[in-house]
Amino acid sequence: MSENWVLKEDEAVELLALLITSARIQMEEPAQYGPLRLLTAAERLSGMMLERASEKSLAFLQENIERIPDMHMTMSDVEAYRAALDERCRAVAACLLRHSSLSEAAP
Amino acid sequence: MSEAVLDNIRTRRVVREMTDEPVERAQIEAILEAARWAPSGGNLRPNRYIVVEDAETRRLIRLVAPGMFQRAPVLILICTNGDVVAEHHLPPTDRALLIDIGTAAQTMMLAAHALGLASGPVTSYSKEAVKLILNLPDNYSPEMFICIGHKAETAQPGMRAWKKITWRDLTHWERFQSK
Ligand SMILES: Cc1cc2nc3c(=O)[nH]c(=O)nc-3n(C[C@H](O)[C@H](O)[C@H](O)COP(=O)(O)O)c2cc1C
């Protein structure tokens, strides 16, 4: 487990701006843009956390910053997009495990 | 015939990664003047332009514009002036108003390209948040940003086409024929 504080108030407000304005514009935009906005938020949050995050998250955050912009280009290739998202889901699950007591209990 | 103009049209691409290098004032003015020569329905000229160079204002706009990936040194916001719309008794949904935004946008992007600058349009933002940040009066509707700057060397190619298209795929001669 890790109880580090990783966000400043200004950064958290910036992230809220992105989430709330994304929700609004999504009402008129193509459905495929929904995942794109969430990924943009994930990329920004990763960037904000980088400075203060622990070793358990660092590599995962760095990968989000490097790979998510490329995933925006992949949107027109649905299968490649799905595969890239699956890969990020595995990476987030691995990061969760590193932060969980489960990994401490592991043999 | 001006091959240079056709070439300019063919080679302009949306740029979503720009450097911090400022854009010269004379170049910004040349782009705005180009927009003035774009065609306008009924020659009514309902577009108004807000030019944003201040770093903090640009930062705030980016925060409420999820579709603005570039950090551009100059933002030109195309607004529709509601007073012109009312004065000529146009319904606010008149399609000429949208087309006017399009002709101005493309003219400015081609002008930027001709000046060796990069550009990108953005419509994915909260209009209400932008109105508040830019102190727009109620009769100004913020319709589209054109980001202007210098292309970063690291800039990625744009979104891939959903499928390969040529002008032939988009065109019917004389009468509609199913393809
Ligand atoms: C009405 C309209 C709205 C657009 N909105 C955005 C936007 O919010 N963000 C963005 O990055 N690109 C935006 N674009 C750019 C398109 O994605 C781009 O023109 C398209 O992918 C083709 O790329 P090209 O112009 O480089 O050929 C917009 C284009 C138009 C015409």
Coordinates of C-alpha atoms and ligand atoms in Angstrom, one line a residue:
Chain A
M1 CA 0.0 0.0 0.0
S2 CA 1.1 3.6 -0.6
E3 CA -0.5 6.7 0.9
N4 CA 1.6 9.3 -1.0
W5 CA -0.1 12.6 -1.9
V6 CA 0.5 12.9 -5.7
L7 CA -1.7 15.8 -6.8
K8 CA -1.7 19.6 -6.2
E9 CA -5.0 21.3 -5.8
D10 CA -4.4 23.3 -9.1
E11 CA -3.7 20.0 -10.9
A12 CA -6.8 18.4 -9.6
V13 CA -8.9 21.3 -10.7
E14 CA -7.3 21.1 -14.2
L15 CA -8.3 17.4 -14.3
L16 CA -11.8 18.2 -13.2
A17 CA -12.0 20.8 -16.1
L18 CA -11.1 18.2 -18.6
L19 CA -13.5 15.6 -17.2
I20 CA -16.5 18.0 -17.0
T21 CA -16.0 19.7 -20.3
S22 CA -15.5 16.3 -22.0
A23 CA -18.8 15.1 -20.6
R24 CA -20.5 18.1 -22.1
I25 CA -19.0 18.0 -25.6
Q26 CA -19.5 14.2 -25.8
M27 CA -23.2 14.9 -26.1
E28 CA -22.6 16.1 -29.6
E29 CA -19.6 14.2 -30.7
P30 CA -19.1 10.7 -32.3
A31 CA -19.3 7.9 -29.8
Q32 CA -15.7 6.8 -30.5
Y33 CA -14.5 10.1 -29.1
G34 CA -15.6 9.0 -25.6
P35 CA -12.7 6.6 -25.0
L36 CA -10.4 9.2 -26.5
R37 CA -11.4 11.9 -23.9
L38 CA -11.0 9.4 -21.0
L39 CA -7.6 8.4 -22.3
T40 CA -6.6 12.1 -22.6
A41 CA -7.6 12.5 -18.9
A42 CA -5.5 9.4 -18.0
E43 CA -2.5 10.8 -19.9
R44 CA -2.8 14.2 -18.1
L45 CA -3.3 12.6 -14.7
S46 CA -0.2 10.4 -15.3
G47 CA 1.8 13.5 -16.1
M48 CA 0.7 15.3 -12.9
M49 CA 1.4 12.2 -10.7
L50 CA 4.9 11.5 -12.2
E51 CA 6.8 13.9 -9.9
R52 CA 5.6 12.5 -6.6
A53 CA 4.6 8.9 -7.4
S54 CA 6.4 5.9 -5.9
E55 CA 8.4 3.3 -7.7
K56 CA 5.3 1.1 -7.8
S57 CA 3.6 3.4 -10.3
L58 CA 6.4 5.2 -12.1
A59 CA 6.9 2.9 -15.1
F60 CA 3.2 2.5 -15.6
L61 CA 2.7 6.3 -15.6
Q62 CA 5.6 6.9 -18.0
E63 CA 4.1 4.4 -20.4
N64 CA 0.8 6.1 -20.3
I65 CA 2.5 9.4 -21.2
E66 CA 4.3 7.8 -24.1
R67 CA 1.7 5.4 -25.5
I68 CA -1.6 7.2 -25.1
P69 CA -0.9 9.9 -27.7
D70 CA -0.1 7.2 -30.2
M71 CA -3.4 5.5 -29.4
H72 CA -5.3 8.5 -30.6
M73 CA -3.9 7.8 -34.1
T74 CA -5.1 4.2 -33.9
M75 CA -8.7 5.1 -33.5
S76 CA -9.6 4.3 -37.1
D77 CA -8.2 0.8 -36.8
V78 CA -10.7 -0.7 -34.3
E79 CA -8.9 -4.0 -33.7
A80 CA -5.5 -2.3 -33.1
Y81 CA -7.3 0.2 -30.8
R82 CA -9.0 -2.6 -28.8
A83 CA -5.6 -4.4 -28.5
A84 CA -3.9 -1.2 -27.3
L85 CA -6.6 -0.6 -24.7
D86 CA -6.4 -4.2 -23.5
E87 CA -2.7 -3.8 -23.1
R88 CA -3.2 -0.6 -21.0
C89 CA -5.9 -2.5 -18.9
R90 CA -3.3 -5.3 -18.2
A91 CA -0.8 -2.6 -17.2
V92 CA -3.2 -0.9 -14.9
A93 CA -4.1 -4.2 -13.3
A94 CA -0.4 -5.0 -12.7
C95 CA 0.0 -1.5 -11.1
L96 CA -3.0 -2.1 -8.9
L97 CA -1.5 -5.4 -7.7
R98 CA 1.8 -3.7 -6.9
H99 CA -0.2 -1.3 -4.7
S100 CA -2.2 -4.0 -3.1
S101 CA -1.7 -6.3 -0.1
L102 CA -2.2 -9.2 -2.5
S103 CA 1.2 -8.7 -4.0
E104 CA 2.7 -8.6 -0.5
A105 CA 1.1 -11.9 0.3
A106 CA 2.3 -13.4 -2.9
P107 CA 4.8 -16.2 -2.5
Chain B
M1 CA -2.8 28.4 -63.6
S2 CA -1.2 28.5 -60.2
E3 CA 0.2 25.1 -59.4
A4 CA 1.5 26.7 -56.1
V5 CA -2.1 27.2 -54.9
L6 CA -3.1 23.6 -55.7
D7 CA 0.0 22.4 -54.0
N8 CA -0.7 24.4 -50.9
I9 CA -4.2 22.9 -50.7
R10 CA -2.8 19.3 -51.1
T11 CA 0.0 19.6 -48.6
R12 CA -1.8 21.3 -45.7
R13 CA -2.2 18.9 -42.8
V14 CA -3.6 19.5 -39.3
V15 CA -0.7 19.8 -36.9
R16 CA -1.3 18.8 -33.2
E17 CA 2.2 19.4 -31.8
M18 CA 3.7 22.8 -32.0
T19 CA 6.8 24.6 -30.6
D20 CA 6.8 27.6 -28.3
E21 CA 8.3 29.8 -31.0
P22 CA 6.1 32.9 -31.3
V23 CA 4.4 33.9 -34.5
E24 CA 5.2 37.3 -35.9
R25 CA 2.4 39.9 -35.6
A26 CA 2.6 40.6 -39.4
Q27 CA 1.9 36.9 -40.1
I28 CA -1.1 36.8 -37.8
E29 CA -2.5 39.9 -39.5
A30 CA -1.9 38.3 -42.9
I31 CA -3.9 35.3 -41.8
L32 CA -6.8 37.5 -40.5
E33 CA -6.7 39.5 -43.8
A34 CA -7.0 36.2 -45.7
A35 CA -10.2 35.4 -43.7
R36 CA -11.6 38.7 -44.7
W37 CA -11.5 37.6 -48.4
A38 CA -13.2 34.2 -47.8
P39 CA -16.7 34.0 -49.4
S40 CA -19.6 34.9 -47.1
G41 CA -23.3 34.1 -47.6
G42 CA -25.1 37.2 -48.8
N43 CA -21.8 39.0 -48.1
L44 CA -23.1 39.5 -44.6
R45 CA -19.8 38.9 -42.8
P46 CA -21.2 37.6 -39.5
N47 CA -17.8 36.3 -38.4
R48 CA -15.8 38.1 -35.7
Y49 CA -12.3 37.0 -34.6
I50 CA -10.7 36.9 -31.2
V51 CA -6.9 36.5 -31.3
V52 CA -5.3 35.1 -28.1
E53 CA -1.6 35.3 -27.5
D54 CA -1.4 35.7 -23.7
A55 CA 0.1 32.5 -22.2
E56 CA -2.2 32.2 -19.2
T57 CA -5.4 32.8 -21.3
R58 CA -4.2 30.1 -23.7
R59 CA -3.5 27.7 -20.8
L60 CA -7.1 28.2 -19.4
I61 CA -8.7 27.7 -22.8
R62 CA -6.8 24.5 -23.3
L63 CA -8.1 23.2 -20.0
V64 CA -11.7 23.5 -21.2
A65 CA -10.9 22.3 -24.7
P66 CA -10.4 18.5 -24.6
G67 CA -9.9 18.5 -28.4
M68 CA -7.1 21.0 -28.3
F69 CA -4.0 18.8 -28.3
Q70 CA -1.5 21.4 -29.5
R71 CA 0.0 24.1 -27.3
A72 CA -0.2 26.8 -29.9
P73 CA 1.4 30.3 -29.4
V74 CA -1.6 31.9 -31.2
L75 CA -5.3 31.0 -31.0
I76 CA -7.8 32.6 -33.4
L77 CA -11.4 32.1 -32.3
I78 CA -14.0 32.4 -35.0
C79 CA -17.2 33.8 -33.5
T80 CA -20.6 34.4 -35.0
N81 CA -21.9 37.9 -34.2
G82 CA -25.6 37.4 -33.3
D83 CA -26.3 41.1 -34.0
V84 CA -25.6 40.6 -37.7
V85 CA -27.8 37.5 -37.6
A86 CA -30.7 39.4 -36.0
E87 CA -30.3 42.4 -38.1
H88 CA -30.8 40.4 -41.3
H89 CA -33.6 38.3 -39.7
L90 CA -31.7 35.0 -40.2
P91 CA -32.7 32.0 -38.1
P92 CA -29.8 31.3 -35.8
T93 CA -29.6 27.8 -37.4
D94 CA -29.2 29.2 -40.9
R95 CA -26.7 26.9 -42.6
A96 CA -24.9 29.9 -44.2
L97 CA -23.6 30.8 -40.8
L98 CA -21.9 27.4 -40.4
I99 CA -20.6 27.6 -44.0
D100 CA -19.1 31.0 -43.3
I101 CA -17.2 29.6 -40.4
G102 CA -15.9 26.9 -42.7
T103 CA -14.8 29.1 -45.5
A104 CA -13.0 31.4 -43.0
A105 CA -11.3 28.5 -41.3
Q106 CA -10.0 26.8 -44.4
T107 CA -8.9 30.2 -45.8
M108 CA -6.9 30.9 -42.6
M109 CA -5.3 27.5 -42.5
L110 CA -4.2 27.7 -46.2
A111 CA -2.9 31.2 -45.5
A112 CA -0.9 29.9 -42.5
H113 CA 0.5 27.0 -44.6
A114 CA 1.5 29.5 -47.4
L115 CA 3.4 31.5 -44.7
G116 CA 5.2 28.3 -43.6
L117 CA 3.1 28.1 -40.4
A118 CA 1.3 25.1 -38.9
S119 CA -2.4 25.2 -38.0
G120 CA -5.2 23.0 -36.6
P121 CA -8.9 23.6 -36.1
V122 CA -10.6 22.8 -32.8
T123 CA -14.4 22.5 -32.1
S124 CA -14.2 20.2 -29.1
Y125 CA -14.5 22.6 -26.2
S126 CA -17.1 23.9 -23.8
K127 CA -18.6 27.0 -25.4
E128 CA -19.9 28.2 -22.1
A129 CA -16.5 27.9 -20.4
V130 CA -14.8 29.7 -23.4
K131 CA -17.3 32.5 -23.3
L132 CA -16.5 33.1 -19.6
I133 CA -12.7 32.9 -19.9
L134 CA -12.7 35.3 -22.9
N135 CA -15.3 37.6 -21.5
L136 CA -17.4 37.3 -24.6
P137 CA -20.7 39.2 -24.8
D138 CA -23.9 37.2 -25.1
N139 CA -24.3 38.0 -28.8
Y140 CA -20.9 36.4 -29.7
S141 CA -21.1 32.6 -30.2
P142 CA -17.6 30.9 -30.1
E143 CA -17.7 28.6 -33.1
M144 CA -14.2 27.3 -33.8
F145 CA -10.5 27.8 -32.8
I146 CA -7.7 27.9 -35.3
C147 CA -4.5 27.1 -33.6
I148 CA -1.5 28.7 -35.3
G149 CA 2.2 28.0 -34.6
H150 CA 5.3 26.2 -35.8
K151 CA 5.3 22.4 -36.3
A152 CA 7.3 20.5 -33.7
E153 CA 9.8 18.1 -35.1
T154 CA 8.3 15.3 -33.0
A155 CA 4.8 16.0 -34.4
Q156 CA 3.0 12.7 -35.2
P157 CA 1.0 12.3 -38.5
G158 CA -2.7 13.1 -38.0
M159 CA -5.6 10.7 -37.5
R160 CA -5.5 7.9 -40.1
A161 CA -8.3 8.0 -42.7
W162 CA -11.1 5.7 -41.7
K163 CA -10.7 4.2 -45.1
K164 CA -8.7 5.2 -48.1
I165 CA -10.5 7.8 -50.2
T166 CA -10.0 9.6 -53.5
W167 CA -12.0 12.4 -54.9
R168 CA -13.6 9.8 -57.2
D169 CA -15.2 8.0 -54.2
L170 CA -16.8 11.3 -53.2
T171 CA -18.1 12.4 -56.6
H172 CA -21.0 11.6 -58.9
W173 CA -21.1 12.9 -62.5
E174 CA -24.4 14.4 -63.7
R175 CA -26.8 12.1 -61.8
F176 CA -26.5 10.0 -58.7
Q177 CA -25.3 6.5 -59.3
S178 CA -25.0 3.9 -56.5
K179 CA -21.4 2.8 -56.3
Ligands
LIG1 C1 -15.5 21.0 -38.3 C2 -14.2 20.4 -37.9 C3 -13.9 20.3 -36.5 C4 -12.6 19.8 -36.1 N1 -12.4 19.7 -34.8 C5 -11.1 19.2 -34.4 C6 -10.8 19.2 -33.0 O1 -11.6 19.6 -32.1 N2 -9.6 18.8 -32.6 C7 -8.7 18.3 -33.6 O2 -7.6 18.0 -33.2 N3 -9.0 18.4 -34.9 C8 -10.2 18.8 -35.3 N4 -10.5 18.9 -36.7 C9 -9.5 18.4 -37.7 C10 -9.8 17.1 -38.4 O3 -9.7 16.0 -37.5 C11 -8.8 16.9 -39.6 O4 -9.1 17.9 -40.5 C12 -9.0 15.6 -40.3 O5 -8.6 14.5 -39.4 C13 -8.2 15.5 -41.6 O6 -6.9 15.8 -41.4 P1 -6.1 16.9 -42.4 O7 -6.9 18.1 -42.3 O8 -4.7 17.0 -41.9 O9 -6.2 16.2 -43.7 C14 -11.7 19.4 -37.1 C15 -12.0 19.6 -38.5 C16 -13.2 20.1 -38.9 C17 -13.4 20.4 -40.3

